[in-house]
Coordinates of C-alpha atoms (C1' of nucleotides) in Angstrom, one line a residue:
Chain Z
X1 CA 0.0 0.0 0.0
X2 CA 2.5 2.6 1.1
X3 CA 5.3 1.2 -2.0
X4 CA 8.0 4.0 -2.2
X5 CA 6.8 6.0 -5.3
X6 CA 8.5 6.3 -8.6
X7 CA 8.5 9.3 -11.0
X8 CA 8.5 9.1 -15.0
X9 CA 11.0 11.3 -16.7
X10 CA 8.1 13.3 -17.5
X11 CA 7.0 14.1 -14.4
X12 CA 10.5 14.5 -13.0
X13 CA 10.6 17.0 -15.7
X14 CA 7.6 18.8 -14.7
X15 CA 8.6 18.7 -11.1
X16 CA 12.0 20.3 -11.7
X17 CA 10.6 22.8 -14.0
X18 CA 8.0 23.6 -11.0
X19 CA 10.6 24.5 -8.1
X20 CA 10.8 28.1 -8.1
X21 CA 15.0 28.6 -8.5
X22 CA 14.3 26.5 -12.5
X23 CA 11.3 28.2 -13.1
X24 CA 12.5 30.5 -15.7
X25 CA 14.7 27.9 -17.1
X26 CA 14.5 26.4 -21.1
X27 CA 13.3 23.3 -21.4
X28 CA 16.6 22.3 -22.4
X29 CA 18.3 23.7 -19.6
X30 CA 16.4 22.1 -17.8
X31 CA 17.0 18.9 -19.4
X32 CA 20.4 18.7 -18.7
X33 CA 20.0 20.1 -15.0
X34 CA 17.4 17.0 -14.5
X35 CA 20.4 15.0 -15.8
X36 CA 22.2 15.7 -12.7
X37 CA 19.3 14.4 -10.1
X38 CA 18.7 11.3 -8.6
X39 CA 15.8 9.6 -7.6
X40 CA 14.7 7.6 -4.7
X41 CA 11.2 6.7 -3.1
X42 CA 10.9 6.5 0.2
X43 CA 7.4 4.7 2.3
X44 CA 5.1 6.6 4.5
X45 CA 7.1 7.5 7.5
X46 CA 10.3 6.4 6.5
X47 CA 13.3 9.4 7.3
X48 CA 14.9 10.9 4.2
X49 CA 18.0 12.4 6.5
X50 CA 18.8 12.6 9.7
X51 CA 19.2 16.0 11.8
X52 CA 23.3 15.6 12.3
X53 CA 24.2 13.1 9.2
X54 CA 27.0 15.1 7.1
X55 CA 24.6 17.3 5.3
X56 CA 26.0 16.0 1.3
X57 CA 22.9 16.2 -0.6
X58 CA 20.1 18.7 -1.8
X59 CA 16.6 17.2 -1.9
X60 CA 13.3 18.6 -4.3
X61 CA 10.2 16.8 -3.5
X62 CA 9.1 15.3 -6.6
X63 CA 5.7 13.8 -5.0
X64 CA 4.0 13.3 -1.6
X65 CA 4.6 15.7 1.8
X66 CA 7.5 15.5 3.6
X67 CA 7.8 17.1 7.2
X68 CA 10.9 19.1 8.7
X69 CA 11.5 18.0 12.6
X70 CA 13.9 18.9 15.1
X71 CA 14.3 17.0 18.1
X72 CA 15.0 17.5 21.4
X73 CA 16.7 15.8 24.3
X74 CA 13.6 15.1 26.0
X75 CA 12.2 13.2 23.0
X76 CA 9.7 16.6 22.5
X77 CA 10.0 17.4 18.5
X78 CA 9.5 20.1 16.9
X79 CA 7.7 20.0 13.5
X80 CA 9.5 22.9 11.6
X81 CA 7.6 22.6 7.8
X82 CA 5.7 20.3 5.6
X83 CA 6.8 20.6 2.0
X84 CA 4.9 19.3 -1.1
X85 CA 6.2 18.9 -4.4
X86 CA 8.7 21.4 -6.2
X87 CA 10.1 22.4 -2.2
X88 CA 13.7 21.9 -1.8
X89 CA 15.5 20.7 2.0
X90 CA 18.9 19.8 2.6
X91 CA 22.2 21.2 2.5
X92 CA 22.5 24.6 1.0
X93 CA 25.6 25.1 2.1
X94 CA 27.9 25.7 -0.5
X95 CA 31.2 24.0 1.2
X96 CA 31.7 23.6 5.2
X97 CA 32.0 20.8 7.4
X98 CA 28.1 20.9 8.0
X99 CA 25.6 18.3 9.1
X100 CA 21.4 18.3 8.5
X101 CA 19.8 20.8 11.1
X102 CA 16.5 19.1 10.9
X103 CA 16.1 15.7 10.1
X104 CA 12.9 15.2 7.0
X105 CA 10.4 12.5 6.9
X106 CA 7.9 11.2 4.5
X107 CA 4.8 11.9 5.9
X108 CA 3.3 10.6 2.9
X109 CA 4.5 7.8 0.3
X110 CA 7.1 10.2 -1.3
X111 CA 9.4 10.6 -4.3
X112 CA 12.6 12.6 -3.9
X113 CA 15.4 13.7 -6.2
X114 CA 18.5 14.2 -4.8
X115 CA 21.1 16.3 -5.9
X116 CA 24.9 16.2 -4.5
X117 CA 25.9 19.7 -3.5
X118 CA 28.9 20.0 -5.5
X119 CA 26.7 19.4 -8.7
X120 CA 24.0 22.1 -7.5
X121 CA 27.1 24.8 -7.3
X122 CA 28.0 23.7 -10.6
X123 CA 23.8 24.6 -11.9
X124 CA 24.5 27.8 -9.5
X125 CA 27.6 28.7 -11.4
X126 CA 26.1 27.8 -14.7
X127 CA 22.9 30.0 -14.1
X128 CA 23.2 33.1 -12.1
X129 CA 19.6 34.0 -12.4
X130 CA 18.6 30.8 -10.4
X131 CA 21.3 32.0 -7.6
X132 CA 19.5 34.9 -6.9
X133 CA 16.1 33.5 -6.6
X134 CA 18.1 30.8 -4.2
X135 CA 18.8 33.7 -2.2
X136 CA 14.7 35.3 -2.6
X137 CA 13.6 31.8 -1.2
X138 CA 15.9 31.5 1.6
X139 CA 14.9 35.1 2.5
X140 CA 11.3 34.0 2.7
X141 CA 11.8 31.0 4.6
X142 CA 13.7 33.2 7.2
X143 CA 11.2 35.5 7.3
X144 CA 8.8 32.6 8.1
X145 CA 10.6 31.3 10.9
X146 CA 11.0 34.9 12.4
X147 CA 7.1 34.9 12.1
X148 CA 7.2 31.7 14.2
X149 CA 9.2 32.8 16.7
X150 CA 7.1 35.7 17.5
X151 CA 3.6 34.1 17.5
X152 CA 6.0 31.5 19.9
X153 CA 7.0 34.1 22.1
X154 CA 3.5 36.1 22.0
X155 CA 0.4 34.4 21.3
X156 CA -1.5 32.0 23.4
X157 CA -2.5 28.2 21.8
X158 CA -5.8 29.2 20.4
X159 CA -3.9 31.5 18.2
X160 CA -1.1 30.1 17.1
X161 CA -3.1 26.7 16.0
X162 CA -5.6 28.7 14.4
X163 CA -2.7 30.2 12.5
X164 CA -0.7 27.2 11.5
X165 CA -4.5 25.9 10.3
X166 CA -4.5 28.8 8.0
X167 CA -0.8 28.9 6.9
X168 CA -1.5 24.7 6.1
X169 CA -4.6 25.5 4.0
X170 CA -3.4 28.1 1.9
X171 CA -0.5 25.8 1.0
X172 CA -2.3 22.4 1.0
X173 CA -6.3 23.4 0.9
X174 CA -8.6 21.9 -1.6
X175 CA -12.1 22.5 -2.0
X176 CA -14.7 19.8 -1.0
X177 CA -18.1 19.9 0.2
X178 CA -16.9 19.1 3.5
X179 CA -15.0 22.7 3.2
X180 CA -11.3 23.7 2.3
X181 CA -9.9 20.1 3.3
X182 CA -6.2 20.3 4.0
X183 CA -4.4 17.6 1.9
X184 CA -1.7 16.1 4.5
X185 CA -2.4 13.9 7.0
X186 CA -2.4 15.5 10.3
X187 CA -2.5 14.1 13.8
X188 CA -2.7 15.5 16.9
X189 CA 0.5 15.1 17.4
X190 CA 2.1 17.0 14.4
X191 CA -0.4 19.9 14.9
X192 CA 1.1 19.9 18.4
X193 CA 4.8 19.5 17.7
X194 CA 4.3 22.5 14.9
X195 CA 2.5 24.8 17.5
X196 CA 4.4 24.1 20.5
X197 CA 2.1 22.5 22.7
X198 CA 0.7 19.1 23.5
X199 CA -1.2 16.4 21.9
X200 CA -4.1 17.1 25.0
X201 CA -3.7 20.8 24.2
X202 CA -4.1 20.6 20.4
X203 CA -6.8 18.2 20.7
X204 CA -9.2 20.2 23.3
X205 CA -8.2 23.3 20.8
X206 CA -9.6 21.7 17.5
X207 CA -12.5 20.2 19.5
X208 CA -13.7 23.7 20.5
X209 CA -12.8 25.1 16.8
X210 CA -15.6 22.3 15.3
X211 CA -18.1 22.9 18.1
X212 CA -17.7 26.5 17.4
X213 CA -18.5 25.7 13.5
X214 CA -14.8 26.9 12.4
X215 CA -13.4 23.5 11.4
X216 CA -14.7 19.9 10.5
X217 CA -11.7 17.8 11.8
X218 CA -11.8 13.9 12.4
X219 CA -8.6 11.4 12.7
X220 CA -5.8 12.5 10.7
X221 CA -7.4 15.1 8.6
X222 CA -8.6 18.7 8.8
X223 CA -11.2 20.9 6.9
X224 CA -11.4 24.9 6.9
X225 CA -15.2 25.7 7.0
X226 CA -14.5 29.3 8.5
X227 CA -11.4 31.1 7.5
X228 CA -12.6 34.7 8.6
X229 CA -13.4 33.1 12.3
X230 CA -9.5 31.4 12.3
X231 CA -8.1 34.5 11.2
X232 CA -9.5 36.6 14.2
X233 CA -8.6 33.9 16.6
X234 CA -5.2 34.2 15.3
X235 CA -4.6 37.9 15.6
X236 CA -5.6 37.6 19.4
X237 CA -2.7 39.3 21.1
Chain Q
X1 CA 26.7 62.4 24.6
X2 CA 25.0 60.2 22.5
X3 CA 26.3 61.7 19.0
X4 CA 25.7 59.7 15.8
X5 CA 28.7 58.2 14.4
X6 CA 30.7 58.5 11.6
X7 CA 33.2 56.7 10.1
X8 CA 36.2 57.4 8.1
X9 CA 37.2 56.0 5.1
X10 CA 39.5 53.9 6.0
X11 CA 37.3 52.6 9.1
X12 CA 34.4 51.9 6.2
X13 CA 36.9 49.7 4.2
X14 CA 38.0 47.8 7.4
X15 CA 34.2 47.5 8.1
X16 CA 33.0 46.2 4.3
X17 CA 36.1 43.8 4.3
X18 CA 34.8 42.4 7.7
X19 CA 31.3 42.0 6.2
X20 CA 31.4 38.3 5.4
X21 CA 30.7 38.2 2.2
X22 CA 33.1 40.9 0.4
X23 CA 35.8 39.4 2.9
X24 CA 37.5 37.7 -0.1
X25 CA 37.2 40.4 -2.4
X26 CA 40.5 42.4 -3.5
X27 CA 41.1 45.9 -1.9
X28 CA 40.2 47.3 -5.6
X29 CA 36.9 45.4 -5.4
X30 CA 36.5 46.9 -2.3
X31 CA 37.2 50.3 -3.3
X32 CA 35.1 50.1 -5.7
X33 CA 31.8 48.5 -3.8
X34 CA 32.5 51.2 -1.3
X35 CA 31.5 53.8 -3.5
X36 CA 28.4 52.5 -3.7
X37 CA 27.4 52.5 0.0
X38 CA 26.1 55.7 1.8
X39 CA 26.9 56.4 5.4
X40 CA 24.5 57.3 7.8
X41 CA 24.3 57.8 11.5
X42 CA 22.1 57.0 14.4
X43 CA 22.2 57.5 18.2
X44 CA 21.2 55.7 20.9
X45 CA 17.5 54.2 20.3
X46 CA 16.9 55.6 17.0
X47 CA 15.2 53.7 14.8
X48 CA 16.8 53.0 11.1
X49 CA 13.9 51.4 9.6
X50 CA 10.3 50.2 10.5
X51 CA 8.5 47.2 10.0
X52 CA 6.3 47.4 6.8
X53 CA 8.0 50.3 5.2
X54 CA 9.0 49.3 1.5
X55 CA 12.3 47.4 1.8
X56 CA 14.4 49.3 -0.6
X57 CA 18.1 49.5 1.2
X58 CA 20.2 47.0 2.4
X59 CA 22.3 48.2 6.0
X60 CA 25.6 46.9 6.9
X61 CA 26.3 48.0 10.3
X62 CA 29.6 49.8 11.0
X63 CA 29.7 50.7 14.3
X64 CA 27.9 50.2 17.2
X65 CA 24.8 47.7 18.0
X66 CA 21.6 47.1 16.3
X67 CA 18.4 45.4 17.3
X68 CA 16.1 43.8 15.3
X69 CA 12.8 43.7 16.4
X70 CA 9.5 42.8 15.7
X71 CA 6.2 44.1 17.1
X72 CA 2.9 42.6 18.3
X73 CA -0.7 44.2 18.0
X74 CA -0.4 43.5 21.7
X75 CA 2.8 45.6 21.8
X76 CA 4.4 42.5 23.1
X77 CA 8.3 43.6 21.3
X78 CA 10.0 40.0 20.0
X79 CA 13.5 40.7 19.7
X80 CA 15.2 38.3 16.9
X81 CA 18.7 39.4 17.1
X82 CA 21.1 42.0 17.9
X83 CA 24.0 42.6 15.3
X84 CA 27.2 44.4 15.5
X85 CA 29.7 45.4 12.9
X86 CA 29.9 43.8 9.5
X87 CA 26.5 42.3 9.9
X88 CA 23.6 43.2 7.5
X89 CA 19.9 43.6 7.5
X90 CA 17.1 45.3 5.6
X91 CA 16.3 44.0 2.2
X92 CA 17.4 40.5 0.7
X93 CA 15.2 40.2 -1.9
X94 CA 16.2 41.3 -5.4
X95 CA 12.9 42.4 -6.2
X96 CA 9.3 42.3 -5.4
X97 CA 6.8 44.1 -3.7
X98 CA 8.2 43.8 -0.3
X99 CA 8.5 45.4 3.3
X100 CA 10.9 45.6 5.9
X101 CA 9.4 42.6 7.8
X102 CA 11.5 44.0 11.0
X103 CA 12.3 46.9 12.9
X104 CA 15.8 48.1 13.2
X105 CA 16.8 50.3 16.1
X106 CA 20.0 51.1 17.2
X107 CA 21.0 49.6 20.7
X108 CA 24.0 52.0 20.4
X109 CA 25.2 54.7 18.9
X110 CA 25.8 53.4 15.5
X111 CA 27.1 53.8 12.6
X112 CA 25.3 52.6 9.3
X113 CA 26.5 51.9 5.7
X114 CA 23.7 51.9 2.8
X115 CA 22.9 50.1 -0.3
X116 CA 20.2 50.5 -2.9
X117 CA 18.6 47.0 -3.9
X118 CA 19.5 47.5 -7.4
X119 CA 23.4 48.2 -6.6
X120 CA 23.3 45.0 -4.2
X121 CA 22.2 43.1 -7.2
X122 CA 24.7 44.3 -9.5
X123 CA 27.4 43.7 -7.0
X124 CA 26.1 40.0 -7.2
X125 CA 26.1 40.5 -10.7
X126 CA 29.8 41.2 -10.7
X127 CA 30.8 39.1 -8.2
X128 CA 29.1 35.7 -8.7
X129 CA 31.3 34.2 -5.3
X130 CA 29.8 36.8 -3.3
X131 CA 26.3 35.3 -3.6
X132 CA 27.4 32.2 -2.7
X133 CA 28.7 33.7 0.7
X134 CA 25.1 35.2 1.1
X135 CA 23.7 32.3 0.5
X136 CA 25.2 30.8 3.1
X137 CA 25.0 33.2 5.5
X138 CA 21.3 33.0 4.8
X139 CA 21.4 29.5 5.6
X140 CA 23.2 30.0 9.0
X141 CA 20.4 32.4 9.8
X142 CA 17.6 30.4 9.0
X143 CA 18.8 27.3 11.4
X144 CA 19.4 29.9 13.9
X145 CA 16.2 30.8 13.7
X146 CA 14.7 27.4 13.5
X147 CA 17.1 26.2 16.7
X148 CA 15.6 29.5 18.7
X149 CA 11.8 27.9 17.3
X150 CA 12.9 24.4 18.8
X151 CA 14.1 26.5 22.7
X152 CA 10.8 28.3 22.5
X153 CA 8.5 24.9 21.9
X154 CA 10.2 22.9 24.0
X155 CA 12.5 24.5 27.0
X156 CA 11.5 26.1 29.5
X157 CA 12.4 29.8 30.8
X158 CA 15.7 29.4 32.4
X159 CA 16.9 27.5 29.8
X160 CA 16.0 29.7 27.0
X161 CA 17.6 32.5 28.9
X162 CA 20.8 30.8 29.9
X163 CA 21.2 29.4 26.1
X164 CA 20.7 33.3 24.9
X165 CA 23.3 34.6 27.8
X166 CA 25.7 32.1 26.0
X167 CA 24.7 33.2 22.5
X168 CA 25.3 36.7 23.7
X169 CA 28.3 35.7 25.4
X170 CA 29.9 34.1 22.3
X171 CA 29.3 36.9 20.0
X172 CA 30.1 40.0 22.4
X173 CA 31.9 38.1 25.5
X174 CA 35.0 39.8 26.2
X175 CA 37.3 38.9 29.0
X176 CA 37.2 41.2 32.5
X177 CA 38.1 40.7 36.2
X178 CA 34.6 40.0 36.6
X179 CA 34.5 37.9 33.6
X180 CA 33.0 37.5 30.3
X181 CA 32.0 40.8 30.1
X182 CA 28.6 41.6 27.3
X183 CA 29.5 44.1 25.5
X184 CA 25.8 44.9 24.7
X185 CA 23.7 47.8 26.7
X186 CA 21.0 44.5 27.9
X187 CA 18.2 45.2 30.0
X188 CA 16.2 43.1 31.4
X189 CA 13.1 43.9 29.2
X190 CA 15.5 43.3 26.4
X191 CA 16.1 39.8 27.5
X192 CA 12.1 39.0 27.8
X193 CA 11.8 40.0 24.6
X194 CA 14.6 37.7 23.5
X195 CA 13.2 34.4 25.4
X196 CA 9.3 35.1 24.8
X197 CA 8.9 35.6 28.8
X198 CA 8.3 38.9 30.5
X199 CA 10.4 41.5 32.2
X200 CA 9.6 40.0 35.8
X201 CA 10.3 36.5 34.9
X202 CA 13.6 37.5 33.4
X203 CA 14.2 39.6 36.6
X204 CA 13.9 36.4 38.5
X205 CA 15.8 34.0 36.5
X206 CA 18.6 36.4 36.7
X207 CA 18.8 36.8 40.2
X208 CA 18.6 33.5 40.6
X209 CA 21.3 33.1 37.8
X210 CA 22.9 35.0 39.9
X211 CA 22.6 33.7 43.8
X212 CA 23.9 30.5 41.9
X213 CA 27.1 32.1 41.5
X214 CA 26.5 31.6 37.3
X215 CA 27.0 35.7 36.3
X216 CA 27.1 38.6 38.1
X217 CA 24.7 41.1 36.6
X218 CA 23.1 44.3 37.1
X219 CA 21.4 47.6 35.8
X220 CA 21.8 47.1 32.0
X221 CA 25.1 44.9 31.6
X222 CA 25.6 41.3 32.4
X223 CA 29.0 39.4 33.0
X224 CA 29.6 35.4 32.7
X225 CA 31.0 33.3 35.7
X226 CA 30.3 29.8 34.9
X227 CA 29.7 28.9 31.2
X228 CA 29.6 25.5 32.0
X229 CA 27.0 25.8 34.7
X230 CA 24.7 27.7 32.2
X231 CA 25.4 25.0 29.4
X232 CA 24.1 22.7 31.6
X233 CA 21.0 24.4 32.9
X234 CA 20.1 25.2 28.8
X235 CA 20.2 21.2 28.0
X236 CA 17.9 21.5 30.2
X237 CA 14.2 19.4 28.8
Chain S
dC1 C1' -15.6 -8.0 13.5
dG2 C1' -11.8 -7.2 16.4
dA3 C1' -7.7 -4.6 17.7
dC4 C1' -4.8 -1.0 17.6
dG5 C1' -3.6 3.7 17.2
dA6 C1' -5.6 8.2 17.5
dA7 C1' -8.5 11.4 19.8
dT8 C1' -11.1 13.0 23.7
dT9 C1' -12.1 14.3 28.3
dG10 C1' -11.4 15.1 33.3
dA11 C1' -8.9 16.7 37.3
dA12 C1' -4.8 17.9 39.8
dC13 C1' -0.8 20.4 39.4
dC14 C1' 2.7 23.8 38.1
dT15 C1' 5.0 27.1 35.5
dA16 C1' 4.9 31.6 34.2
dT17 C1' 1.9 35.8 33.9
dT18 C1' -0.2 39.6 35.8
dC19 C1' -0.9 43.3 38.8
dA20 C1' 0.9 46.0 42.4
dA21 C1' 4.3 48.2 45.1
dA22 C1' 8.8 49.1 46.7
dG23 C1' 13.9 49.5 46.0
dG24 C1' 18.1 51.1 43.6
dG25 C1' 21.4 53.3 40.4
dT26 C1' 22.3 57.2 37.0
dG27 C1' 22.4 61.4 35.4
dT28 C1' 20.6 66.0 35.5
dG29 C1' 19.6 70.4 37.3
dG30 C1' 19.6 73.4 41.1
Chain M
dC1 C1' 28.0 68.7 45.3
dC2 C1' 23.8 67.2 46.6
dA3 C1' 19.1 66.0 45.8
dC4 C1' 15.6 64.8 43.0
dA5 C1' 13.4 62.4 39.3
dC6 C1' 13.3 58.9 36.2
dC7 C1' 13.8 54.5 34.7
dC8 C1' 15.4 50.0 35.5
dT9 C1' 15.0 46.3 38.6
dT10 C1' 13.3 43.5 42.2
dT11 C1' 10.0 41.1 45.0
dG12 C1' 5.4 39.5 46.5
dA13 C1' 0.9 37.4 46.0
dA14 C1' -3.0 36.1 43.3
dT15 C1' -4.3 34.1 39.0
dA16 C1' -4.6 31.8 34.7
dG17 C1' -3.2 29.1 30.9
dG18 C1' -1.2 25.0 29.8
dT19 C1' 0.8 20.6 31.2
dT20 C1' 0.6 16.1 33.0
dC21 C1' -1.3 11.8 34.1
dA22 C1' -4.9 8.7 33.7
dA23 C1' -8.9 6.7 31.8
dT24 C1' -12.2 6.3 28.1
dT25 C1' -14.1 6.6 23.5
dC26 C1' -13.8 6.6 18.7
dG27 C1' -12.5 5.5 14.0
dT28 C1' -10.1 2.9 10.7
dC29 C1' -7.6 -0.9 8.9
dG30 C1' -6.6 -5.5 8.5

DNA sequence: CGACGAATTGAACCTATTCAAAGGGTGTGG
DNA sequence: CCACACCCTTTGAATAGGTTCAATTCGTCG
């Protein structure tokens, strides 16, 4: 059931020409650019790296979600991102002795390609224009996880939940007659780990979100019936 | 008393050749990517630029210390970093419609070089192993960020405030007779905003801190006894 | 249908916040 | 040079938000 996927070169293709530093490329740049990738599937759950494994390769999600988690002594993780296909992870670090930060794990059946970092200099030396838009990215995701560490530091649960629900169905929401369903499978647990709190915590959250008519929610999946009502939760404080 | 700086030409050349990423440029190189900088001054608690204002300069900071902050409807201040000289902020994003998504104010007197976007890019234009450094640095910003994420989910208050007295430490420590001396004007609000706690709670962690024989502290400066003895408390959960 | 993992719910506990008031160091003006 | 005022800091007591531990219910997959 969960068989590590595999990607046609098509689809490998469309993938590459779908993460935003190739974008702008020709198709037969980014033929020979797609020469450079590997490919490797990996099963629901399985880890793709490990948080402090010599950090060797860059990684584009080619299909399926895979989620970004720090952990902790105490065994407490930290859920950091959930990518989706055409999202890079991975060593970005041109040269340096450096290891993964975060260690990434198929939350779905998933297929990856995998790029050594020496290679992805190469494309960065090759083609300026996706260099800067490297740099546009990485600006972004900082600015993200400056955004997380002030609803961290100044917003109370209800708030920064209702947030991350918001955040997770712009990126992953799909219309249903059930609502905006959110197209990841999300426990308790993850919601916790990506808001800071605890599985009991999360849970009495998201039960008071349905009775209050902003969410339909059951095990493992989410749906967005009220975004107005999550979005002035989420600027409490 | 509190005057804002300025800087000689020579002192700007030391400065932009300390900024990592023109630090393996020639001095030619140099000479010529100082013309392109302005020089401004700030005193003490002046702000250099505000959240949501378009983003149109990137600062390199000569002189001085400079807080970045971000702001809360609640007025609850989050501060993400302090920087001192040869460090940048402002605008990293070649182009787009975007806003300062921090505050800058100066901590210090300071001292502040200038650069228009468009300049920045055509220095990465011309220098293709520059954006490679700023990539990097990028990089070693965003897993700062993300490790500061991890301390705020899962550590509790003394440890996020001993692990930021060591951060401090390691970028402004300097050695005195009452030890490792932070060269950074720190109050104890300052700190709050730093850990996500509040003035009081940092006010008591500190004393205690301090009863403990771990720093000696007081109004606005801070000085390091036992680095180990924090290191430990920060592993702390 | 049965069993396991996920989700819910309750109650006690605890950390950290809030509100309030008092203490101290610094720098300024008389 | 001293005194006052201001701001930073400290401390206390009450409160609340979230955690923890434990038990139960629910849903889904095999």
């Amino acid at each position: 059931m969960t068989e590590p996927h595999q990607c046609s070169v098509d689809l490998r293709l469309k993938i590459l020409g779908k993460v935003p530093f190739f974008g702008d490329l020709s198709p037969a740049d980014l033929d020979k650019i797609n020469t450079l990738f590997r490919e490797r599937g990996f099963e629901q759950d399985e880890v793709i790296c490990f948080a402090g494994d010599p950090a060797e390769q860059l990684f584009v999600v080619a299909d399926g979600r895979v989620k970004l988690v720090r952990h902790t002594l105490a065994g407490k993780d930290v859920v950091l991102d959930i990518l989706k296909a055409g999202e890079f992870f991975g060593s970005l670090t041109a040269l340096g002795d450096d290891v993964y930060s975060e260690t990434a794990q198929a939350q779905t059946s998933t297929c990856i390609l995998t790029i050594g970092k020496d290679s992805f200099c190469q494309i960065l030396d090759l083609y300026p224009p996706v260099t800067l838009k490297v740099i546009n990215i990485m600006a972004a995701r900082l600015r993200t996880a400056q955004e997380y560490v002030r609803q961290l530091s100044a917003s109370p649960v209800e708030a920064r939940i209702a947030h991350t629900l918001l955040v997770l169905c712009k990126k992953f929401g799909q219309a249903t007659d059930v609502g905006l369903l959110i197209q990841v499978p999300l426990s308790r647990d993850d919601l916790a780990a990506m808001t800071g709190t605890t599985t009991e915590t999360a849970s009495r959250v998201m039960s008071q979100f349905q009775k209050d008519g902003l969410i339909e929610t059951g095990r493992q999946w989410v749906a967005i019936l009220d975004r107005a009502g999550l979005e002035a939760i989420s600027e409490e404080s």
